[in-house]
Amino acid sequence: MAAFLQWRKFVFFDKEIVKEHGDTGKNVILPSGISACDSGRGHIVLGDMDGKVWLLTRSLQLTPFQAYKLRVTHLFQLKQHSILVSVGQDEHGINPLVKVWNLDKKDSGTPLCTRIFPAIPGNKPTEVSCLGVHENLNFMAIGFTDGSVVLTKGDITRDRHSKTMTLHEGNSPITGLAFRQVAKATHLFVATLEKVYQCYTLSVKEYPKVKLDTHGCALRCSCVADPSQDSQFIVAGDECVYLYQPDERGPCFAFDGHKLLAHWHRGYLFLLIRDPKSPNKTEFGSRESSSSDKQLLTIYDLENKFIAYYVLTRDGRMFALQEKDTQTKLEMLFKKNLFVMAINLAKSQHLDSDGLSEIFRHYGDHLYLKDHDGAIQQYIRTIGKLEPSYVIRKFLDAQRIHNLTAYLQALHRQSLANADHTTLLLNCYTKLKDSSKLEEFIKQSSESEVHFDVEIAIKVLRQAGYHSHAVFLAEKHTHHEWYLKIQLEDIKNYEEGLRYIGRLPFEQAESNMKRYGKTLMHHVPEGTTLLLKGLCTNYQPNRDAADKDSLDRAHINKANSEEFIPVFANNPRELKAFLEHMINVDPQSPQGVYDTLLELRLQDWAHEQDAARKKVLQEEAVSLLRSDNTVFDKALVLCQMHNFKEGILYLYEKGKLYQQIMHYHMQNEEYGKVIEACKRYGDQEGCLWEQALGYFARKEEDCKTYISEVLHHIDLNNLMPPLLVDLVVQTLAHNSTATLSVIKDYLINKLQRESEQIEDDERKISQYRVETAHLRSEIQDLKTSAKIFQKTKCNLCNSPLELPSVHFLCSHSFHQHCFESYAESEAECPTCAPENRKVMDMLRAQDQKRDLHDHFNRQLRSSSDGFSVVADYFGRGVFNKLTLVTDPPGSKPVSSLEASLQRDLLIHTKRNC
């Protein structure tokens, strides 16, 4: 129970006398003899002792209508409908009538009366004490002075659709009736002068009732609160105000004073209390105060526990109580440092979050001077509205780390912290050495409900030396890079770092191995090599058995093995094992894998001392060269660097570098190998014998045998022109070990062949001169004498010639039909055509080759006898200007007719006879 004197009093209402509209400034005077009043639907309803009902609108216009002939005793205006229910008398005596009015409809200027019925319980004449109507228009209750209650159920505006019954009977006058509707439950509270007798449940058949209390109330001293107070039934006694639920009594408040009226409006309880100096009248009918009584109107805020009061008088004037705005109320409370009450008031007034936050800030500032713990609690309630730096600066300056920590924790819980706030909070934890709070902070939220910047938290924890906490946070929130950075760089737990990488998805495992591969290889070589083998073939993360079932085995994840070769910089043994695994598993490995493996095998071969083992290593290196997966240039350089003879010779032969093979033997003075190379590759490259001859000719050692063998092959195959032999002879002349007998046989054979060639050439020259002279004679005969055709047989069918026949100047004759059947051209002899065609093809070939300089250069370089090539092209006229020679020098010019005759002779022009 709250004592009345403990409630604070505030003037939250301004009292004003209601004046008429306009410039007159006159006070509004109510009609005299008012006997009942109510309000709703935007107007006030007044009833007087003359039977009139007055409607006072918002514009202060009074409109009367005659409701009863004698007087009006009770009025009830519904809040949600324009329906007015009245009780009054049309005749003298005890004859109360209930009338239902529809204020929206008019009947000759008067509101339409939809229903009239007498208010008599059980045909016993008694006066009406109170009236109650349900807002759904389905229930109406009338209380009487004899203690009975009549309930009308159904449509209260019509007679045919409603039913009236006596709900309650008793001995004490009925002083209060109130309907309560919560969800689908409908209750009726009944209050009497002596006790709150019953609460009826009207939504259940047979209307069950519950006796609530033995305390009663006077007339008009009960009401129903709004939903903010759970729609409780309020009974104002002289000592206390009681609140009731449908099934029990609720709280009560000790408000002393003789209560004249209780009313609930917009969250406030209005109590009209008689001045204690006035005489106390306790009779039921004496609640009407005289004009000399002083009355105190007190307005209670039951939720926030404060009151405001005024003294009113009954002099016919009308007063209006204007409630102050919320901000004014709050400022009044701020001045008195009543922040708790201000907060409660703001909540009841449904102030927005910005307004509440401002109150909390004021309250925090007030407490900051004397109670840091209390102040931080108020500042926490401003999170989301007040800038956090406002609070942080205050507690940083005051060095109140505990309070600052509490505020930062709340800031993170609401997910409103930024990176700086996270850093500051973690620094607070570390300075306080509070590991338990630190663990609680980083472990309290799941992965989907993180209230801080995880990366910033990891950085701060790592910097402060809380490596285990940082590792936990990184692993929980899958910050793989931070987890590995701490494990490998700070904790030096290389095995755990390697295990963690093996559990990552392919892309992340690949990137982290590129970053930390060298470090891991240095400390955990075997495990690192094993992981890289899997990463570069078909990588599958090392997960639990349950997770392995969900892996996509069909998708192959394979890294580029060549990119990981630098990881093995100081681990050649592991590198060799890795590369050999790669070429065995994947023969299509990158080129760098084969090149690096070749280099490793050559290094092992070069450093091996055991002959048997060296032979095995040699075979391994050669087999790798034969696999055709190495780059020729790189492999050759590697073999030369390690002086790997077998590899060098194999690559020379593979690249058709026959001269390099012979030079290699020459450099190593392997004379037999030089001769062997010439025999093996001399057919592909004829200059090898010449180079070998020059090599042995310059040697001061006794190389007669080799020189003789070389000269024998040269002579046998005619590989060297005479001019080059002369140079060899000159070279041998300066050799102290070589004698003339070495080349005697070669020179004799060479000279004999040259002599035979000269004789053959001279014989051909004489033959060509005779043939030329004979041709010129024939040409001259054709020019100067007639040609007589004496052929008697056809040269094609060998049958006697018959006319018509065809004769050619070449002395060939043909039947006309034979010629047409076998001749390819009408102007050419069929017998001479093949030979003529050969001659013409040779002439055209010579013409085409005149400007083929590239072909000439290639033939000259590749030929063993360059002199013959040059002579041949001189004969073709490659080096001459284009000149047409028609006659030998000194002869007479040939006429155009003779030139035409020569052309016809050359192509064997036909003549028809």
PDB file of C-alpha atoms in Angstrom, residues 641-851:
ATOM      1  CA  MET A 641      77.224 -27.413 -66.720  1.00  0.00           C
ATOM      2  CA  HIS A 642      77.641 -30.869 -65.187  1.00  0.00           C
ATOM      3  CA  ASN A 643      79.804 -32.192 -68.093  1.00  0.00           C
ATOM      4  CA  PHE A 644      77.300 -34.985 -68.646  1.00  0.00           C
ATOM      5  CA  LYS A 645      78.766 -36.470 -71.852  1.00  0.00           C
ATOM      6  CA  GLU A 646      75.997 -38.957 -72.575  1.00  0.00           C
ATOM      7  CA  GLY A 647      73.354 -36.264 -72.254  1.00  0.00           C
ATOM      8  CA  ILE A 648      75.239 -33.755 -74.383  1.00  0.00           C
ATOM      9  CA  LEU A 649      75.777 -36.223 -77.239  1.00  0.00           C
ATOM     10  CA  TYR A 650      72.171 -37.420 -77.023  1.00  0.00           C
ATOM     11  CA  LEU A 651      70.831 -33.876 -77.235  1.00  0.00           C
ATOM     12  CA  TYR A 652      73.181 -33.005 -80.139  1.00  0.00           C
ATOM     13  CA  GLU A 653      71.980 -36.037 -82.042  1.00  0.00           C
ATOM     14  CA  LYS A 654      68.334 -35.294 -81.138  1.00  0.00           C
ATOM     15  CA  GLY A 655      68.734 -31.740 -82.414  1.00  0.00           C
ATOM     16  CA  LYS A 656      70.626 -32.917 -85.557  1.00  0.00           C
ATOM     17  CA  LEU A 657      73.636 -30.872 -84.485  1.00  0.00           C
ATOM     18  CA  TYR A 658      76.110 -33.216 -86.127  1.00  0.00           C
ATOM     19  CA  GLN A 659      78.919 -30.684 -86.385  1.00  0.00           C
ATOM     20  CA  GLN A 660      78.630 -30.047 -82.626  1.00  0.00           C
ATOM     21  CA  ILE A 661      78.951 -33.792 -82.013  1.00  0.00           C
ATOM     22  CA  MET A 662      82.160 -33.914 -84.011  1.00  0.00           C
ATOM     23  CA  HIS A 663      83.486 -30.727 -82.398  1.00  0.00           C
ATOM     24  CA  TYR A 664      82.782 -32.229 -78.972  1.00  0.00           C
ATOM     25  CA  HIS A 665      84.967 -35.223 -79.886  1.00  0.00           C
ATOM     26  CA  MET A 666      87.572 -32.917 -81.353  1.00  0.00           C
ATOM     27  CA  GLN A 667      87.725 -30.902 -78.126  1.00  0.00           C
ATOM     28  CA  ASN A 668      88.201 -34.089 -76.172  1.00  0.00           C
ATOM     29  CA  GLU A 669      90.746 -35.360 -78.793  1.00  0.00           C
ATOM     30  CA  GLU A 670      88.754 -38.501 -79.377  1.00  0.00           C
ATOM     31  CA  TYR A 671      90.112 -39.243 -82.884  1.00  0.00           C
ATOM     32  CA  GLY A 672      88.285 -42.482 -83.324  1.00  0.00           C
ATOM     33  CA  LYS A 673      85.007 -40.828 -82.248  1.00  0.00           C
ATOM     34  CA  VAL A 674      85.644 -38.104 -84.851  1.00  0.00           C
ATOM     35  CA  ILE A 675      85.953 -40.695 -87.627  1.00  0.00           C
ATOM     36  CA  GLU A 676      82.933 -42.549 -86.254  1.00  0.00           C
ATOM     37  CA  ALA A 677      80.870 -39.344 -86.243  1.00  0.00           C
ATOM     38  CA  CYS A 678      81.835 -38.650 -89.867  1.00  0.00           C
ATOM     39  CA  LYS A 679      80.812 -42.142 -90.913  1.00  0.00           C
ATOM     40  CA  ARG A 680      77.541 -41.959 -88.970  1.00  0.00           C
ATOM     41  CA  TYR A 681      76.417 -38.521 -89.930  1.00  0.00           C
ATOM     42  CA  GLY A 682      78.409 -37.798 -93.116  1.00  0.00           C
ATOM     43  CA  ASP A 683      75.451 -38.650 -95.324  1.00  0.00           C
ATOM     44  CA  GLN A 684      73.299 -36.014 -93.585  1.00  0.00           C
ATOM     45  CA  GLU A 685      76.025 -33.375 -93.548  1.00  0.00           C
ATOM     46  CA  GLY A 686      78.836 -33.848 -96.102  1.00  0.00           C
ATOM     47  CA  CYS A 687      81.093 -31.103 -94.741  1.00  0.00           C
ATOM     48  CA  LEU A 688      81.943 -33.260 -91.721  1.00  0.00           C
ATOM     49  CA  TRP A 689      84.669 -35.069 -93.699  1.00  0.00           C
ATOM     50  CA  GLU A 690      86.162 -31.775 -94.806  1.00  0.00           C
ATOM     51  CA  GLN A 691      86.156 -30.477 -91.201  1.00  0.00           C
ATOM     52  CA  ALA A 692      87.687 -33.725 -89.990  1.00  0.00           C
ATOM     53  CA  LEU A 693      90.441 -33.470 -92.639  1.00  0.00           C
ATOM     54  CA  GLY A 694      91.188 -29.894 -91.584  1.00  0.00           C
ATOM     55  CA  TYR A 695      91.231 -30.967 -87.932  1.00  0.00           C
ATOM     56  CA  PHE A 696      93.696 -33.807 -88.431  1.00  0.00           C
ATOM     57  CA  ALA A 697      95.812 -31.677 -90.807  1.00  0.00           C
ATOM     58  CA  ARG A 698      96.376 -29.104 -88.084  1.00  0.00           C
ATOM     59  CA  LYS A 699      97.295 -31.647 -85.439  1.00  0.00           C
ATOM     60  CA  GLU A 700     101.033 -31.983 -84.701  1.00  0.00           C
ATOM     61  CA  GLU A 701     100.528 -35.536 -83.557  1.00  0.00           C
ATOM     62  CA  ASP A 702     100.944 -38.494 -85.855  1.00  0.00           C
ATOM     63  CA  CYS A 703      97.491 -38.676 -87.445  1.00  0.00           C
ATOM     64  CA  LYS A 704      98.516 -40.244 -90.785  1.00  0.00           C
ATOM     65  CA  THR A 705      96.137 -43.126 -90.373  1.00  0.00           C
ATOM     66  CA  TYR A 706      93.156 -40.854 -89.683  1.00  0.00           C
ATOM     67  CA  ILE A 707      94.114 -38.471 -92.533  1.00  0.00           C
ATOM     68  CA  SER A 708      94.374 -41.355 -94.956  1.00  0.00           C
ATOM     69  CA  GLU A 709      90.988 -42.719 -93.905  1.00  0.00           C
ATOM     70  CA  VAL A 710      89.360 -39.314 -94.256  1.00  0.00           C
ATOM     71  CA  LEU A 711      90.906 -38.747 -97.687  1.00  0.00           C
ATOM     72  CA  HIS A 712      89.797 -42.205 -98.773  1.00  0.00           C
ATOM     73  CA  HIS A 713      86.159 -41.400 -97.939  1.00  0.00           C
ATOM     74  CA  ILE A 714      86.428 -37.989 -99.565  1.00  0.00           C
ATOM     75  CA  ASP A 715      87.934 -39.445-102.690  1.00  0.00           C
ATOM     76  CA  LEU A 716      85.510 -42.349-102.779  1.00  0.00           C
ATOM     77  CA  ASN A 717      82.484 -40.078-102.584  1.00  0.00           C
ATOM     78  CA  ASN A 718      84.008 -37.076-104.379  1.00  0.00           C
ATOM     79  CA  LEU A 719      83.190 -34.830-101.414  1.00  0.00           C
ATOM     80  CA  MET A 720      85.782 -32.094-101.867  1.00  0.00           C
ATOM     81  CA  PRO A 721      86.351 -29.662-104.774  1.00  0.00           C
ATOM     82  CA  PRO A 722      89.937 -29.168-106.082  1.00  0.00           C
ATOM     83  CA  LEU A 723      90.310 -25.708-104.631  1.00  0.00           C
ATOM     84  CA  LEU A 724      89.613 -26.992-101.119  1.00  0.00           C
ATOM     85  CA  VAL A 725      92.101 -29.846-101.588  1.00  0.00           C
ATOM     86  CA  ASP A 726      94.732 -27.243-102.389  1.00  0.00           C
ATOM     87  CA  LEU A 727      94.051 -25.575 -99.029  1.00  0.00           C
ATOM     88  CA  VAL A 728      94.413 -28.909 -97.219  1.00  0.00           C
ATOM     89  CA  VAL A 729      97.721 -29.521 -98.964  1.00  0.00           C
ATOM     90  CA  GLN A 730      98.955 -26.114 -97.881  1.00  0.00           C
ATOM     91  CA  THR A 731      97.902 -26.898 -94.295  1.00  0.00           C
ATOM     92  CA  LEU A 732      99.673 -30.248 -94.311  1.00  0.00           C
ATOM     93  CA  ALA A 733     102.761 -28.526 -95.601  1.00  0.00           C
ATOM     94  CA  HIS A 734     103.124 -26.809 -92.218  1.00  0.00           C
ATOM     95  CA  ASN A 735     102.554 -30.075 -90.278  1.00  0.00           C
ATOM     96  CA  SER A 736     105.860 -31.569 -89.172  1.00  0.00           C
ATOM     97  CA  THR A 737     104.466 -35.094 -88.916  1.00  0.00           C
ATOM     98  CA  ALA A 738     102.577 -35.248 -92.242  1.00  0.00           C
ATOM     99  CA  THR A 739     104.391 -36.319 -95.478  1.00  0.00           C
ATOM    100  CA  LEU A 740     103.466 -36.307 -99.128  1.00  0.00           C
ATOM    101  CA  SER A 741     102.810 -40.025 -99.051  1.00  0.00           C
ATOM    102  CA  VAL A 742      99.731 -39.352 -96.917  1.00  0.00           C
ATOM    103  CA  ILE A 743      97.925 -37.612 -99.812  1.00  0.00           C
ATOM    104  CA  LYS A 744      99.803 -39.095-102.758  1.00  0.00           C
ATOM    105  CA  ASP A 745      97.169 -41.655-103.641  1.00  0.00           C
ATOM    106  CA  TYR A 746      94.383 -39.131-103.162  1.00  0.00           C
ATOM    107  CA  LEU A 747      96.050 -36.586-105.482  1.00  0.00           C
ATOM    108  CA  ILE A 748      96.806 -39.189-108.167  1.00  0.00           C
ATOM    109  CA  ASN A 749      93.217 -40.435-108.179  1.00  0.00           C
ATOM    110  CA  LYS A 750      91.902 -36.901-108.174  1.00  0.00           C
ATOM    111  CA  LEU A 751      94.073 -35.842-111.119  1.00  0.00           C
ATOM    112  CA  GLN A 752      93.162 -38.955-113.097  1.00  0.00           C
ATOM    113  CA  ARG A 753      89.439 -38.293-112.626  1.00  0.00           C
ATOM    114  CA  GLU A 754      89.897 -34.686-113.598  1.00  0.00           C
ATOM    115  CA  SER A 755      91.733 -35.715-116.760  1.00  0.00           C
ATOM    116  CA  GLU A 756      89.008 -38.188-117.636  1.00  0.00           C
ATOM    117  CA  GLN A 757      86.380 -35.539-117.045  1.00  0.00           C
ATOM    118  CA  ILE A 758      88.255 -33.092-119.325  1.00  0.00           C
ATOM    119  CA  GLU A 759      88.479 -35.643-122.094  1.00  0.00           C
ATOM    120  CA  ASP A 760      84.787 -36.447-121.787  1.00  0.00           C
ATOM    121  CA  ASP A 761      83.884 -32.769-121.882  1.00  0.00           C
ATOM    122  CA  GLU A 762      86.023 -32.166-124.998  1.00  0.00           C
ATOM    123  CA  ARG A 763      84.383 -35.125-126.736  1.00  0.00           C
ATOM    124  CA  LYS A 764      80.906 -33.757-125.957  1.00  0.00           C
ATOM    125  CA  ILE A 765      81.973 -30.329-127.221  1.00  0.00           C
ATOM    126  CA  SER A 766      83.070 -31.763-130.565  1.00  0.00           C
ATOM    127  CA  GLN A 767      79.832 -33.744-130.816  1.00  0.00           C
ATOM    128  CA  TYR A 768      77.723 -30.681-130.044  1.00  0.00           C
ATOM    129  CA  ARG A 769      79.629 -28.624-132.658  1.00  0.00           C
ATOM    130  CA  VAL A 770      78.977 -31.252-135.387  1.00  0.00           C
ATOM    131  CA  GLU A 771      75.301 -31.427-134.479  1.00  0.00           C
ATOM    132  CA  THR A 772      75.061 -27.665-134.474  1.00  0.00           C
ATOM    133  CA  ALA A 773      76.669 -27.391-137.908  1.00  0.00           C
ATOM    134  CA  HIS A 774      74.263 -30.051-139.260  1.00  0.00           C
ATOM    135  CA  LEU A 775      71.265 -28.155-137.846  1.00  0.00           C
ATOM    136  CA  ARG A 776      72.430 -24.907-139.365  1.00  0.00           C
ATOM    137  CA  SER A 777      72.811 -26.643-142.713  1.00  0.00           C
ATOM    138  CA  GLU A 778      69.285 -27.969-142.525  1.00  0.00           C
ATOM    139  CA  ILE A 779      67.984 -24.571-141.601  1.00  0.00           C
ATOM    140  CA  GLN A 780      69.820 -23.042-144.560  1.00  0.00           C
ATOM    141  CA  ASP A 781      68.377 -25.641-146.909  1.00  0.00           C
ATOM    142  CA  LEU A 782      64.890 -24.902-145.644  1.00  0.00           C
ATOM    143  CA  LYS A 783      65.467 -21.214-146.245  1.00  0.00           C
ATOM    144  CA  THR A 784      66.875 -21.523-149.779  1.00  0.00           C
ATOM    145  CA  SER A 785      65.285 -24.596-151.375  1.00  0.00           C
ATOM    146  CA  ALA A 786      61.934 -26.294-151.645  1.00  0.00           C
ATOM    147  CA  LYS A 787      61.027 -29.247-149.467  1.00  0.00           C
ATOM    148  CA  ILE A 788      59.969 -32.382-151.330  1.00  0.00           C
ATOM    149  CA  PHE A 789      57.735 -34.794-149.409  1.00  0.00           C
ATOM    150  CA  GLN A 790      58.346 -38.328-150.666  1.00  0.00           C
ATOM    151  CA  LYS A 791      56.917 -40.325-147.797  1.00  0.00           C
ATOM    152  CA  THR A 792      54.717 -43.178-148.948  1.00  0.00           C
ATOM    153  CA  LYS A 793      53.594 -44.512-145.605  1.00  0.00           C
ATOM    154  CA  CYS A 794      51.846 -42.973-142.629  1.00  0.00           C
ATOM    155  CA  ASN A 795      54.175 -42.587-139.640  1.00  0.00           C
ATOM    156  CA  LEU A 796      51.353 -43.503-137.280  1.00  0.00           C
ATOM    157  CA  CYS A 797      49.643 -46.531-138.894  1.00  0.00           C
ATOM    158  CA  ASN A 798      52.512 -47.455-141.306  1.00  0.00           C
ATOM    159  CA  SER A 799      49.964 -47.851-144.124  1.00  0.00           C
ATOM    160  CA  PRO A 800      50.347 -46.324-147.587  1.00  0.00           C
ATOM    161  CA  LEU A 801      49.473 -42.681-147.664  1.00  0.00           C
ATOM    162  CA  GLU A 802      46.232 -41.634-149.277  1.00  0.00           C
ATOM    163  CA  LEU A 803      44.823 -38.240-149.861  1.00  0.00           C
ATOM    164  CA  PRO A 804      44.051 -36.239-147.875  1.00  0.00           C
ATOM    165  CA  SER A 805      47.322 -36.378-145.974  1.00  0.00           C
ATOM    166  CA  VAL A 806      49.314 -34.123-143.626  1.00  0.00           C
ATOM    167  CA  HIS A 807      53.062 -33.454-144.048  1.00  0.00           C
ATOM    168  CA  PHE A 808      55.479 -31.707-141.616  1.00  0.00           C
ATOM    169  CA  LEU A 809      58.882 -30.130-142.365  1.00  0.00           C
ATOM    170  CA  CYS A 810      60.404 -32.701-140.091  1.00  0.00           C
ATOM    171  CA  SER A 811      59.702 -35.263-142.873  1.00  0.00           C
ATOM    172  CA  HIS A 812      56.863 -36.966-141.052  1.00  0.00           C
ATOM    173  CA  SER A 813      53.608 -37.622-142.962  1.00  0.00           C
ATOM    174  CA  PHE A 814      50.195 -38.844-141.737  1.00  0.00           C
ATOM    175  CA  HIS A 815      46.755 -39.788-142.954  1.00  0.00           C
ATOM    176  CA  GLN A 816      44.305 -37.024-142.324  1.00  0.00           C
ATOM    177  CA  HIS A 817      42.165 -39.253-140.126  1.00  0.00           C
ATOM    178  CA  CYS A 818      45.186 -40.603-138.267  1.00  0.00           C
ATOM    179  CA  PHE A 819      46.472 -37.154-137.558  1.00  0.00           C
ATOM    180  CA  GLU A 820      43.139 -35.949-136.254  1.00  0.00           C
ATOM    181  CA  SER A 821      42.836 -39.034-134.030  1.00  0.00           C
ATOM    182  CA  TYR A 822      46.293 -38.877-132.398  1.00  0.00           C
ATOM    183  CA  ALA A 823      47.449 -35.271-132.661  1.00  0.00           C
ATOM    184  CA  GLU A 824      47.165 -33.090-129.551  1.00  0.00           C
ATOM    185  CA  SER A 825      47.593 -29.898-131.562  1.00  0.00           C
ATOM    186  CA  GLU A 826      46.944 -29.045-135.193  1.00  0.00           C
ATOM    187  CA  ALA A 827      50.272 -27.162-135.433  1.00  0.00           C
ATOM    188  CA  GLU A 828      52.539 -29.829-133.963  1.00  0.00           C
ATOM    189  CA  CYS A 829      53.866 -33.131-135.280  1.00  0.00           C
ATOM    190  CA  PRO A 830      52.631 -36.009-133.103  1.00  0.00           C
ATOM    191  CA  THR A 831      55.888 -37.920-133.534  1.00  0.00           C
ATOM    192  CA  CYS A 832      58.187 -35.029-132.578  1.00  0.00           C
ATOM    193  CA  ALA A 833      55.880 -33.579-129.859  1.00  0.00           C
ATOM    194  CA  PRO A 834      57.368 -35.534-126.852  1.00  0.00           C
ATOM    195  CA  GLU A 835      60.922 -34.527-127.639  1.00  0.00           C
ATOM    196  CA  ASN A 836      59.935 -30.931-128.381  1.00  0.00           C
ATOM    197  CA  ARG A 837      58.060 -30.816-125.082  1.00  0.00           C
ATOM    198  CA  LYS A 838      61.163 -31.859-123.165  1.00  0.00           C
ATOM    199  CA  VAL A 839      63.191 -29.127-124.847  1.00  0.00           C
ATOM    200  CA  MET A 840      60.548 -26.489-124.076  1.00  0.00           C
ATOM    201  CA  ASP A 841      60.303 -27.614-120.445  1.00  0.00           C
ATOM    202  CA  MET A 842      64.062 -27.232-120.082  1.00  0.00           C
ATOM    203  CA  LEU A 843      63.917 -23.761-121.564  1.00  0.00           C
ATOM    204  CA  ARG A 844      61.063 -22.715-119.246  1.00  0.00           C
ATOM    205  CA  ALA A 845      62.866 -24.155-116.224  1.00  0.00           C
ATOM    206  CA  GLN A 846      65.975 -22.162-117.048  1.00  0.00           C
ATOM    207  CA  ASP A 847      63.905 -18.996-117.416  1.00  0.00           C
ATOM    208  CA  GLN A 848      62.229 -19.577-114.045  1.00  0.00           C
ATOM    209  CA  LYS A 849      65.520 -20.217-112.259  1.00  0.00           C
ATOM    210  CA  ARG A 850      67.267 -17.111-113.461  1.00  0.00           C
ATOM    211  CA  ASP A 851      66.055 -14.996-110.486  1.00  0.00           C
TER     212      ASP A 851
END
